[in-house]
Amino acid sequence: LVMIYLLVFSAQKLAQVPSVGETLENIADGLLPLFI
């Protein structure tokens, strides 16, 4: 779970395009509850 969070967080920091970060955030919001 921690690794997944770090991967998503790193991807968001690397993503300079707002739409990309927003998409990743939506994916994270959808996936994280499955692992918790």
Coordinates of C-alpha atoms in Angstrom, one line a residue:
L1 CA 0.0 0.0 0.0
V2 CA 2.8 2.4 0.9
M3 CA 4.7 1.6 -2.3
I4 CA 1.5 2.3 -4.4
Y5 CA 1.0 5.6 -2.6
L6 CA 4.6 6.6 -3.2
L7 CA 4.4 5.7 -6.9
V8 CA 1.3 7.8 -7.3
F9 CA 2.7 10.7 -5.3
S10 CA 5.9 10.7 -7.3
A11 CA 4.0 10.6 -10.5
Q12 CA 1.9 13.6 -9.4
K13 CA 5.1 15.5 -8.6
L14 CA 6.6 14.6 -11.9
A15 CA 3.5 15.5 -13.9
Q16 CA 3.7 19.2 -14.9
V17 CA 0.4 19.0 -16.8
P18 CA -2.6 19.6 -14.5
S19 CA -4.8 17.3 -16.4
V20 CA -2.4 14.4 -16.0
G21 CA -2.1 15.0 -12.3
E22 CA -5.8 15.3 -12.0
T23 CA -6.3 11.9 -13.8
L24 CA -3.7 10.3 -11.6
E25 CA -5.4 11.6 -8.5
N26 CA -8.8 10.3 -9.7
I27 CA -7.1 6.9 -10.3
A28 CA -5.6 7.0 -6.9
D29 CA -8.9 7.8 -5.3
G30 CA -10.4 4.8 -7.1
L31 CA -7.7 2.3 -6.3
L32 CA -6.6 3.1 -2.8
P33 CA -9.8 2.0 -1.1
L34 CA -9.3 -1.4 -2.7
F35 CA -6.0 -1.9 -1.0
I36 CA -7.0 -0.4 2.4

